[in-house]
Coordinates of C-alpha atoms in Angstrom, one line a residue:
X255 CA 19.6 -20.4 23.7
X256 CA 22.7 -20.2 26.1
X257 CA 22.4 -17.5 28.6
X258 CA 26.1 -16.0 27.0
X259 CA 24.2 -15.2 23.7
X260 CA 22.1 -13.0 25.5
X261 CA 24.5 -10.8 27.5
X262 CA 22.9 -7.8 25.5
X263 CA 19.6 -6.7 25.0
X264 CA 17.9 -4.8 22.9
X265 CA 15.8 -1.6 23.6
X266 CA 13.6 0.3 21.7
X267 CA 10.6 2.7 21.4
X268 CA 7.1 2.3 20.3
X269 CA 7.5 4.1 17.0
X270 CA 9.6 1.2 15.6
X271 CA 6.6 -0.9 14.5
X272 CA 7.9 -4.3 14.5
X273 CA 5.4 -6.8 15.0
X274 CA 4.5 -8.2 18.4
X275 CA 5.7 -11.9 17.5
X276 CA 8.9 -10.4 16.5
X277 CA 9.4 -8.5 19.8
X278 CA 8.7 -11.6 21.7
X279 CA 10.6 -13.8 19.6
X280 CA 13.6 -11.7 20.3
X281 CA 13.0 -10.4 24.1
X282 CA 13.1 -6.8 22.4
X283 CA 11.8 -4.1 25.1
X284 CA 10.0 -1.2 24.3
X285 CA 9.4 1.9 26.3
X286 CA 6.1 3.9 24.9
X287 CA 5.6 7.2 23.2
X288 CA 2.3 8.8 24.3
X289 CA -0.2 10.5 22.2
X290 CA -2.2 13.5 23.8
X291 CA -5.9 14.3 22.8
X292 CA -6.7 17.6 24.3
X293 CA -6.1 16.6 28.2
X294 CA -6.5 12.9 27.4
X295 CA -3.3 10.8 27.1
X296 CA -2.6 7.4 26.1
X297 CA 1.0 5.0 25.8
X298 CA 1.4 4.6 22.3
X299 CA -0.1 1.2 21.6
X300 CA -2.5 1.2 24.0
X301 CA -5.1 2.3 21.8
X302 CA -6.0 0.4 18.7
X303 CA -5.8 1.6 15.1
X304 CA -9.4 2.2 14.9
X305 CA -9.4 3.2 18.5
X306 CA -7.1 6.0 17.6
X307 CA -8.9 7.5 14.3
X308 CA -12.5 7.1 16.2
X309 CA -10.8 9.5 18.9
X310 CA -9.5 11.5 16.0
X311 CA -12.4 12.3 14.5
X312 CA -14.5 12.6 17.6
X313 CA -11.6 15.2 18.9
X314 CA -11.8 17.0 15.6
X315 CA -8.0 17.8 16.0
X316 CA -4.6 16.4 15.5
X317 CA -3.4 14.7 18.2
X318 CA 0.1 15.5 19.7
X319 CA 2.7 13.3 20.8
X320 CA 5.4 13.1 23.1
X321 CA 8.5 11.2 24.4
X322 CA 8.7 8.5 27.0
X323 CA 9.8 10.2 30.5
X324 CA 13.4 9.4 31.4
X325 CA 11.9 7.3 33.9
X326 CA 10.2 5.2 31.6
X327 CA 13.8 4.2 30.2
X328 CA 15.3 4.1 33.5
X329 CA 13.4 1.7 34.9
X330 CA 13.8 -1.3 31.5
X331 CA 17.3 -0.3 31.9
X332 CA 17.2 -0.8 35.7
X333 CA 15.5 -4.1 35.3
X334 CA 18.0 -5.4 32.7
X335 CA 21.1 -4.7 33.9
X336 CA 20.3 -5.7 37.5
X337 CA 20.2 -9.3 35.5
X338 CA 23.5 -8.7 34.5
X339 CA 22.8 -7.8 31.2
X340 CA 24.7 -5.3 28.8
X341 CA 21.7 -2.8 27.0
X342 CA 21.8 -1.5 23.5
X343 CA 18.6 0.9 23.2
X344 CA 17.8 1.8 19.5
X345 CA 15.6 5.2 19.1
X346 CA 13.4 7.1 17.0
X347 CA 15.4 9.5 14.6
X348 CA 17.2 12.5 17.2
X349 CA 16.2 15.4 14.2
X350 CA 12.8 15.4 14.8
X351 CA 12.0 14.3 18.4
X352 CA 13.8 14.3 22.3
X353 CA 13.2 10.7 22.7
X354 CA 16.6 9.5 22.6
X355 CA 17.5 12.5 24.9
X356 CA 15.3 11.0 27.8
X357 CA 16.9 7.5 26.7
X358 CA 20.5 9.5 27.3
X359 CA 19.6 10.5 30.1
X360 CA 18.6 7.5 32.0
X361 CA 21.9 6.0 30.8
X362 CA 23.7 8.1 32.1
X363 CA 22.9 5.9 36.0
X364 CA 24.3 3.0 34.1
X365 CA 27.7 3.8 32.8
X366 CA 29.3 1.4 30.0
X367 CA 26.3 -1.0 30.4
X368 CA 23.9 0.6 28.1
X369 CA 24.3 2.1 25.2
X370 CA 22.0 4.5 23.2
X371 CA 21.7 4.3 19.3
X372 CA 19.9 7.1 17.0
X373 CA 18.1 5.3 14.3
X374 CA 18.1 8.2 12.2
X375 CA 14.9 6.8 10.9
X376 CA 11.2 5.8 12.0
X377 CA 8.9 3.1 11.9
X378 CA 10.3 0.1 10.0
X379 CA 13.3 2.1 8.6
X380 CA 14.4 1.7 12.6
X381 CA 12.6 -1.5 13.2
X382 CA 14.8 -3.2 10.5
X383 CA 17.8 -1.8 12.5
X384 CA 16.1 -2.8 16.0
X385 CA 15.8 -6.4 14.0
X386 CA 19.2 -6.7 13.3
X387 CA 20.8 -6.0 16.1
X388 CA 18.4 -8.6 18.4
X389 CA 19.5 -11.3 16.3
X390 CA 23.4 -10.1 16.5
X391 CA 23.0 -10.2 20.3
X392 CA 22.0 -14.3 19.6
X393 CA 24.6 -14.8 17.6
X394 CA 26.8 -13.8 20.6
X395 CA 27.9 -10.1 19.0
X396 CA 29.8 -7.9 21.3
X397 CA 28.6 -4.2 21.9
X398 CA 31.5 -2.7 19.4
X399 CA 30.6 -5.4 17.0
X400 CA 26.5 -4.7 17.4
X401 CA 27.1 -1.0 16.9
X402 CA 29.3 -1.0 14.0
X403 CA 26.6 -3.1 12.0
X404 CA 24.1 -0.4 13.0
X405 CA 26.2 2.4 11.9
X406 CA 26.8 0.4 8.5
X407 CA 22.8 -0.9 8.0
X408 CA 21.8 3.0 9.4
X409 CA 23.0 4.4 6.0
X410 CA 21.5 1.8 4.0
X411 CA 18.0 2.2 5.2
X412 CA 15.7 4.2 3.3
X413 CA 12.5 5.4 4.1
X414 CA 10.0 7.3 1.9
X415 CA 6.6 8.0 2.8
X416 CA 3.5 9.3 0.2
X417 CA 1.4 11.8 1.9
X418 CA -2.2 12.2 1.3
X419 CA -3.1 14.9 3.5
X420 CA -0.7 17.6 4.4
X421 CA -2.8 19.1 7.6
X422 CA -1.0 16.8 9.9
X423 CA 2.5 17.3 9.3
X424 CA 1.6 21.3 9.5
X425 CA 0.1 20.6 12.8
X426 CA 2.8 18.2 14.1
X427 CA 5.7 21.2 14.3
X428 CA 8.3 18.5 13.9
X429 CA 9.6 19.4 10.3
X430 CA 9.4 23.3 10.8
X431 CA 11.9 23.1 7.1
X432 CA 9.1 22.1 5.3
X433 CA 6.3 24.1 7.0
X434 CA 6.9 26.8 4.6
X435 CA 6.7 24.6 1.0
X436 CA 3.5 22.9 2.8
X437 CA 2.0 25.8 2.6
X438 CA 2.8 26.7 -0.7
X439 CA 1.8 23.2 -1.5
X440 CA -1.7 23.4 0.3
X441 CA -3.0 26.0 -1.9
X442 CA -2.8 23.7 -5.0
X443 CA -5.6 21.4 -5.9
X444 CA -5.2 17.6 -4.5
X445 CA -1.2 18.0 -4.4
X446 CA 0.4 15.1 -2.4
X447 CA 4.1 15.1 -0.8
X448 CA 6.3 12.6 -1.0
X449 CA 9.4 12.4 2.1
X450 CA 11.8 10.5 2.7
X451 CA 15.0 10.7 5.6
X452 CA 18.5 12.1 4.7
X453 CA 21.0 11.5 7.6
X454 CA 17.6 11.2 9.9
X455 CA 15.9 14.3 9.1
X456 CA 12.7 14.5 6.5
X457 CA 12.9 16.3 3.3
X458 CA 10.6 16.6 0.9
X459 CA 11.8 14.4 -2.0
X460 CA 8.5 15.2 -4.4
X461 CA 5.2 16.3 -5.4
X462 CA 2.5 14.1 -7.5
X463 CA -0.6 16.0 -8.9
X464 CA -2.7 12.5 -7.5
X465 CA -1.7 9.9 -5.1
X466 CA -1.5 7.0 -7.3
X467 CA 1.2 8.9 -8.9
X468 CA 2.8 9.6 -5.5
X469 CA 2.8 5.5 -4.8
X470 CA 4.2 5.6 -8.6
X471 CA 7.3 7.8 -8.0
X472 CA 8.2 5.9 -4.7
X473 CA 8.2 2.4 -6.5
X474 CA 10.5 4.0 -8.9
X475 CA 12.9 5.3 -6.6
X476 CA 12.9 1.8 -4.4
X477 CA 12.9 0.0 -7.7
X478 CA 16.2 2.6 -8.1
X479 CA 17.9 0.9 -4.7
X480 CA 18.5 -2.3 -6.0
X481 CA 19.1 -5.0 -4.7
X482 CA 17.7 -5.0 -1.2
X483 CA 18.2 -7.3 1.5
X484 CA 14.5 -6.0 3.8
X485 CA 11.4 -4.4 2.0
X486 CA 8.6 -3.3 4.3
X487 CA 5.3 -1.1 4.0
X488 CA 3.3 0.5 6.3
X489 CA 0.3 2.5 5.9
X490 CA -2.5 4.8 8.1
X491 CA -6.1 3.5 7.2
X492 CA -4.8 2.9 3.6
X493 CA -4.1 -1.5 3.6
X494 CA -5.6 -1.7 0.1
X495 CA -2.6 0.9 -1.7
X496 CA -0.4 -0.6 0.8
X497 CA -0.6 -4.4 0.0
X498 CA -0.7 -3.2 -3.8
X499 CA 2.2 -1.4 -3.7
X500 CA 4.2 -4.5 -1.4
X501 CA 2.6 -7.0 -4.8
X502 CA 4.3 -4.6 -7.2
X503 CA 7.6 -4.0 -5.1
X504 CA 8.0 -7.8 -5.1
X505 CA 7.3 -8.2 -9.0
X506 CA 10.0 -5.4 -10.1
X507 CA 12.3 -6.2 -7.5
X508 CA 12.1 -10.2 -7.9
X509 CA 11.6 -10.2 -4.1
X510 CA 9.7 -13.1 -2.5
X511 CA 6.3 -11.8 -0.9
X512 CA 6.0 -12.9 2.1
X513 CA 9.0 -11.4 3.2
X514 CA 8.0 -8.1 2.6
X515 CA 6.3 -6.9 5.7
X516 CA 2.8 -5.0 5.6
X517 CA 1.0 -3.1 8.5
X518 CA -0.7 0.0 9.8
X519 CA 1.9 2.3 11.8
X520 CA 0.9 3.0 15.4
X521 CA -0.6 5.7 16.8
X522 CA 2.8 8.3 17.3
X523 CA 3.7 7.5 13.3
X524 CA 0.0 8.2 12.8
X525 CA -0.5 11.2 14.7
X526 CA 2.2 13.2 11.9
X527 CA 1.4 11.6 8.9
X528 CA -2.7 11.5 8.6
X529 CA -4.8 9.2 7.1
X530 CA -3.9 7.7 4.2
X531 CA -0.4 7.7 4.0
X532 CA 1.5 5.0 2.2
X533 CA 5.1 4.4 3.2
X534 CA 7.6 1.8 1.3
X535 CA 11.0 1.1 4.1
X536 CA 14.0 -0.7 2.0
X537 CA 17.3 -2.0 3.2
X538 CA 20.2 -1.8 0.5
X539 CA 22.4 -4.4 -0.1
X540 CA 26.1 -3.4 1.0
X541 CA 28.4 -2.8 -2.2
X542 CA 29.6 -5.6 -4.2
X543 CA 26.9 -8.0 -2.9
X544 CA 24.7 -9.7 -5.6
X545 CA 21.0 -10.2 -5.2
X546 CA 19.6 -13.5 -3.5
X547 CA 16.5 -15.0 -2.5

């Protein structure tokens, strides 16, 4: 790889929940959330899955979460552009946390040389985008060119997530607009949610009297988007509904297998959606392309 191909790098944070071998593969950075227990704090990441729901339990409470320090993001910015590199740093949707405010701000040292991009998503719904543009930047993109493909592939990302508990999002304060139907909602007997991300804020898109009918609805609706260029699920302490739900995605969607991607979220994803949670991430094809394999 010539060092002109990689003139611009790619930043992200730790809710993005691409793969390690993918982040290496592409020298992606990424600056960590951190998750608070009580007076106990921890970079998102550093604990594993069943490090985290152990500390959960034991705790008793939900654990909060907050964003990287503007140092954090000054000092990967610092250390890339002092190598002459151009930074493109992809966040965690702007409606529902101050990350990419801290990444603003530790741009702001570095005039034209970085730029910050809001996601308007989560998880793999901004790891898809983080993806793309890594492997733009090896092509040899320019920064213009880079930013336009986000700003088309940003609309075309979808993200919907089933809920089985409804005690974390309550908690989490981060989606005060539907603290009020979650209420309503927690009165009634085993009623699960089902979100997705409009424009980068969650909305409630459903309800489902059981959660097998939740996973049923969101199928339908990503069955709905087709076709898709990237399929992904991610789950919290639910693999078994999660790999199900990937096995029927790439039946009805005549979409190879392996190339949907399957994992548990990390701990800041965790921390607001609860146990249980089963969460389908599609990319739609742009209009007038056919479906391939």
């Amino acid at each position: 790889m010539t060092e002109l191909k990689r003139q611009i790098s790619v930043v992200t944070d730790s809710s993005c929940d691409l793969p390690p071998q993918l982040l290496t593969r592409f020298k992606i950075a990424v600056v960590p959330l951190l998750v608070h227990f009580g007076h106990e704090s921890y970079l998102d990441g550093e604990l594993s899955a069943e490090a985290f729901w152990s500390k959960t339990a034991a705790v008793g409470s939900v654990p909060q979460t907050s964003r990287p320090s503007v140092q954090a993001f000054d000092e990967v910015f610092e250390g890339l552009v002092t190598r002459g590199k151009q930074v493109l740093c992809i966040t965690l949707t702007g409606k529902h946390t101050s990350t990419i405010e801290s990444a603003y701000l530790a741009a702001q040292r570095f005039g034209e040389a970085v730029q910050v991009f809001d996601s308007q998503s989560l998880s793999l719904g901004m790891g898809f985008q983080v993806l793309e543009a890594a492997q733009a930047s090896e092509r040899g993109r320019s920064m213009d060119e880079i930013v336009a493909m986000l700003e088309g592939l940003r609309s075309r990302v979808h993200a919907l997530v089933v809920l089985d508990t409804l005690e974390y999002v309550r908690r989490g304060g981060r989606a005060q607009a539907l603290v009020g139907v979650i209420n309503r909602m927690s009165r009634l007997l085993n009623v699960k949610a089902i979100v997705n991300f409009v424009e980068g804020r969650v909305q409630l898109l459903g309800v489902a009297r059981s959660f097998r009918r939740g996973v049923e609805r969101v199928l339908d609706t990503v069955e709905s988007l087709a076709p898709v260029e990237h399929l992904a699920v991610m789950h919290t302490q639910n693999v078994e509904a999660a790999e199900g739900l990937a096995d029927r995605l790439a039946e009805s969607l005549d979409f190879p297998r392996d190339r949907i991607l399957v994992g548990e979220t990390g701990s800041v994803v965790a921390s607001h959606a609860g146990a249980g949670a089963v969460g389908a991430f599609a990319v739609s094809r742009r209009p007038g392309e056919g479906h391939s394999r």
